[in-house]
Short mmCIF file of C-alpha atoms in Angstrom, two decimals:
data_model
loop_
_atom_site.label_atom_id
_atom_site.label_comp_id
_atom_site.label_asym_id
_atom_site.label_seq_id
_atom_site.Cartn_x
_atom_site.Cartn_y
_atom_site.Cartn_z
CA MET A 275 102.27 68.04 130.83
CA PRO A 276 99.66 69.13 128.21
CA LYS A 277 100.34 68.11 124.65
CA GLN A 278 99.70 69.85 121.37
CA ALA A 279 97.39 68.48 118.73
CA GLY A 280 98.81 65.34 117.25
CA GLY A 281 100.44 64.36 120.55
CA ALA A 282 103.66 66.38 120.17
CA LYS A 283 104.95 67.80 123.43
CA SER A 284 104.98 71.58 123.75
CA LYS A 285 108.64 72.50 123.46
CA THR A 286 109.05 76.25 123.02
CA THR A 287 107.48 79.03 125.04
CA LEU A 288 105.45 79.99 121.98
CA ASP A 289 104.20 76.39 121.64
CA LYS A 290 103.08 76.53 125.28
CA ILE A 291 101.31 79.85 124.69
CA GLU A 292 99.41 78.28 121.78
CA VAL A 293 98.31 75.40 124.02
CA ALA A 294 97.14 77.89 126.65
CA ILE A 295 95.18 79.94 124.09
CA ARG A 296 93.35 76.81 122.90
CA ALA A 297 92.57 75.83 126.50
CA LEU A 298 91.35 79.19 127.84
CA LYS A 299 88.35 81.38 127.14
CA ASP A 300 90.00 84.42 128.77
CA ARG A 301 93.06 84.97 126.60
CA GLY A 302 94.45 88.03 128.34
CA GLY A 303 98.17 88.09 129.03
CA GLN A 304 97.73 87.59 132.79
CA ALA A 305 95.37 84.61 132.36
CA LEU A 306 97.81 83.01 129.92
CA ALA A 307 100.71 83.56 132.34
CA LYS A 308 98.75 81.91 135.17
CA TYR A 309 97.89 78.93 132.95
CA LEU A 310 101.54 78.54 131.90
CA LYS A 311 102.62 78.62 135.57
CA SER A 312 100.04 76.03 136.66
CA GLU A 313 100.28 73.64 133.69
CA PHE A 314 103.94 73.94 132.69
CA ASP A 315 105.51 75.38 135.87
CA PHE A 316 106.67 78.22 133.62
CA ALA A 317 107.10 81.70 135.11
CA ASN A 318 109.90 83.37 133.11
CA THR A 319 108.26 86.72 132.29
CA VAL A 320 111.14 87.87 130.08
CA ALA A 321 110.88 84.74 127.92
CA LEU A 322 107.08 85.07 127.92
CA LYS A 323 107.17 88.68 126.65
CA LYS A 324 109.72 87.72 123.99
CA ALA A 325 107.54 84.78 122.87
CA PHE A 326 104.42 86.99 122.66
CA LYS A 327 106.35 89.48 120.48
CA THR A 328 107.83 86.74 118.29
CA GLY A 329 104.39 85.13 117.90
CA VAL A 330 102.71 88.40 116.87
CA ASP A 331 105.58 89.41 114.55
CA SER A 332 105.56 86.00 112.83
CA GLY A 333 101.75 85.85 112.53
CA ARG A 334 101.42 82.80 114.80
CA LEU A 335 99.55 85.00 117.33
CA LEU A 336 97.11 87.86 116.91
CA GLN A 337 96.94 90.60 119.53
CA ARG A 338 94.21 93.04 120.51
CA ALA A 339 95.12 95.21 123.49
CA GLN A 340 96.31 92.73 126.14
CA SER A 341 94.52 89.69 124.63
CA PHE A 342 95.97 87.11 122.28
CA THR A 343 94.53 84.49 119.97
CA LEU A 344 95.53 82.28 117.07
CA PRO A 345 94.68 82.96 113.42
CA GLY A 346 91.26 81.45 112.78
CA LEU A 347 90.12 81.73 116.41
CA GLU A 348 87.97 84.63 117.54
CA PHE A 349 89.05 86.74 120.47
CA ALA A 350 87.38 85.49 123.63
CA ASP A 351 85.76 88.84 124.39
CA ALA A 352 84.36 89.16 120.90
CA THR A 353 80.93 87.77 121.68
CA GLY A 354 78.61 90.53 120.51
CA ASP A 355 76.79 90.91 117.23
CA ASP A 356 79.35 93.48 116.11
CA THR A 357 82.16 91.01 115.33
CA THR A 358 82.64 88.86 112.24
CA LYS A 359 81.84 85.20 112.87
CA GLN A 360 83.83 82.46 111.15
CA GLU A 361 82.77 78.94 110.30
CA ASP A 362 85.26 76.65 108.58
CA LEU A 363 83.43 74.65 105.92
CA LYS A 364 86.51 72.82 104.66
CA LEU A 365 90.04 72.95 106.05
CA GLY A 366 92.94 73.43 103.66
CA LYS A 367 95.69 70.85 103.79
CA GLU A 368 98.01 71.26 106.79
CA ASP A 369 101.05 71.72 104.54
CA ALA A 370 99.31 74.27 102.27
CA SER A 371 100.22 77.97 102.34
CA GLU A 372 98.40 79.99 104.99
CA ALA A 373 96.90 83.46 104.60
CA THR A 374 98.84 85.88 106.80
CA VAL A 375 98.83 89.64 107.19
CA GLY A 376 100.99 91.20 104.46
CA ALA A 377 100.48 88.34 102.00
CA THR A 378 98.72 88.77 98.67
CA VAL A 379 95.82 86.34 98.57
CA THR A 380 93.55 85.21 95.76
CA MET A 381 90.03 84.25 96.80
CA LYS A 382 86.86 82.88 95.25
CA TYR A 383 83.69 84.05 96.97
CA VAL A 384 79.92 84.42 96.97
CA GLY A 385 78.33 87.23 99.00
CA THR A 386 74.72 87.11 100.17
CA LEU A 387 72.44 89.07 102.46
CA LEU A 388 70.93 87.25 105.46
CA SER A 389 67.81 86.74 103.32
CA GLY A 390 69.93 84.59 100.99
CA GLU A 391 69.81 87.17 98.19
CA ARG A 392 73.12 87.11 96.31
CA PHE A 393 74.71 90.54 95.87
CA ASP A 394 78.19 89.69 94.60
CA ALA A 395 80.50 86.86 93.55
CA ALA A 396 83.93 86.40 92.01
CA SER A 397 85.84 83.37 90.80
CA LYS A 398 89.14 85.21 91.32
CA PHE A 399 89.65 88.21 93.63
CA THR A 400 93.16 89.27 94.71
CA PHE A 401 94.14 91.66 97.50
CA THR A 402 96.84 92.24 100.10
CA LEU A 403 95.74 91.11 103.55
CA GLY A 404 96.11 93.83 106.16
CA ALA A 405 96.45 96.68 103.65
CA GLY A 406 92.89 97.97 104.09
CA GLU A 407 91.83 96.94 100.57
CA VAL A 408 88.79 94.99 101.78
CA ILE A 409 86.14 95.34 104.48
CA LYS A 410 87.15 94.75 108.08
CA GLY A 411 85.19 91.49 108.23
CA TRP A 412 87.49 90.03 105.56
CA GLU A 413 90.60 91.43 107.28
CA ARG A 414 89.53 89.53 110.42
CA GLY A 415 88.13 86.45 108.73
CA VAL A 416 90.75 85.47 106.14
CA PRO A 417 93.95 85.09 108.26
CA GLY A 418 94.67 81.50 109.20
CA LEU A 419 92.84 80.04 106.20
CA ARG A 420 94.99 77.66 104.15
CA VAL A 421 94.95 77.22 100.36
CA GLY A 422 92.00 75.03 99.43
CA GLY A 423 90.15 75.92 102.63
CA ARG A 424 86.58 77.21 102.62
CA ARG A 425 85.14 79.46 105.30
CA ARG A 426 81.83 81.22 105.89
CA LEU A 427 82.10 84.76 107.22
CA THR A 428 79.05 86.41 108.77
CA VAL A 429 79.94 90.08 108.74
CA PRO A 430 77.96 92.57 110.86
CA PRO A 431 77.34 96.07 109.48
CA LYS A 432 80.09 97.56 111.65
CA GLU A 433 82.71 95.37 109.92
CA GLY A 434 81.04 95.52 106.50
CA TYR A 435 79.49 98.56 104.82
CA GLY A 436 77.93 100.14 107.90
CA LYS A 437 74.98 102.49 108.09
CA ARG A 438 75.33 103.62 104.48
CA GLY A 439 75.53 100.19 102.87
CA SER A 440 76.64 100.04 99.25
CA PRO A 441 73.54 100.83 97.19
CA PRO A 442 71.86 99.41 95.31
CA GLU A 443 73.17 95.89 96.10
CA ILE A 444 73.81 96.23 99.85
CA PRO A 445 71.21 98.06 101.96
CA PRO A 446 72.10 100.16 105.02
CA ASP A 447 72.97 98.23 108.21
CA ALA A 448 73.14 94.92 106.35
CA THR A 449 74.71 91.79 107.83
CA LEU A 450 76.57 90.02 105.04
CA VAL A 451 77.43 86.35 104.54
CA PHE A 452 80.46 85.41 102.44
CA ASP A 453 81.41 81.87 101.47
CA ILE A 454 85.11 82.21 100.65
CA THR A 455 87.72 79.82 99.28
CA LEU A 456 91.44 80.57 99.41
CA LEU A 457 92.97 79.81 96.01
CA LYS A 458 96.51 81.20 96.33
CA VAL A 459 98.92 82.94 98.73
CA GLU A 460 101.92 85.00 97.65
CA GLU A 461 104.30 86.33 100.31
#
């Protein structure tokens, strides 16, 4: 039987789904169901649907159409240049508060263009995650980060400021790089 990180056995259906997501590149619902059947001999579709819903509602899973992932992991089909890339530079402590959709988060950040030219920075920036207060690249790139964690987000124009940019600092069709640190999470 596969084990979770740290050696703990996968107990709940949701735990098993998380193991499957980490193991698979194709994270569609059918691929996950097949993995659960082969690795855990688990085929209870009612329990599976309930666990998917519970996972999404609690923020343990993220869903796009029929695909699922974990906060901090990109969707498997998101391989093009039009999706925000994430690189964890420093992990927050495991017991630290985690940024989740609906939480108010306080960040420190530096924003640069691909050329390295700095266009913005803040030592304290607060917003509600998932409320549309920030660019899409941040909405995708902040969830899953824990207090004290640092992450680099490479945001393509489509998930940043698009064709218009934000003159004069951000030119049209600019890819942006943000080094972010999560300072605080308030539920």
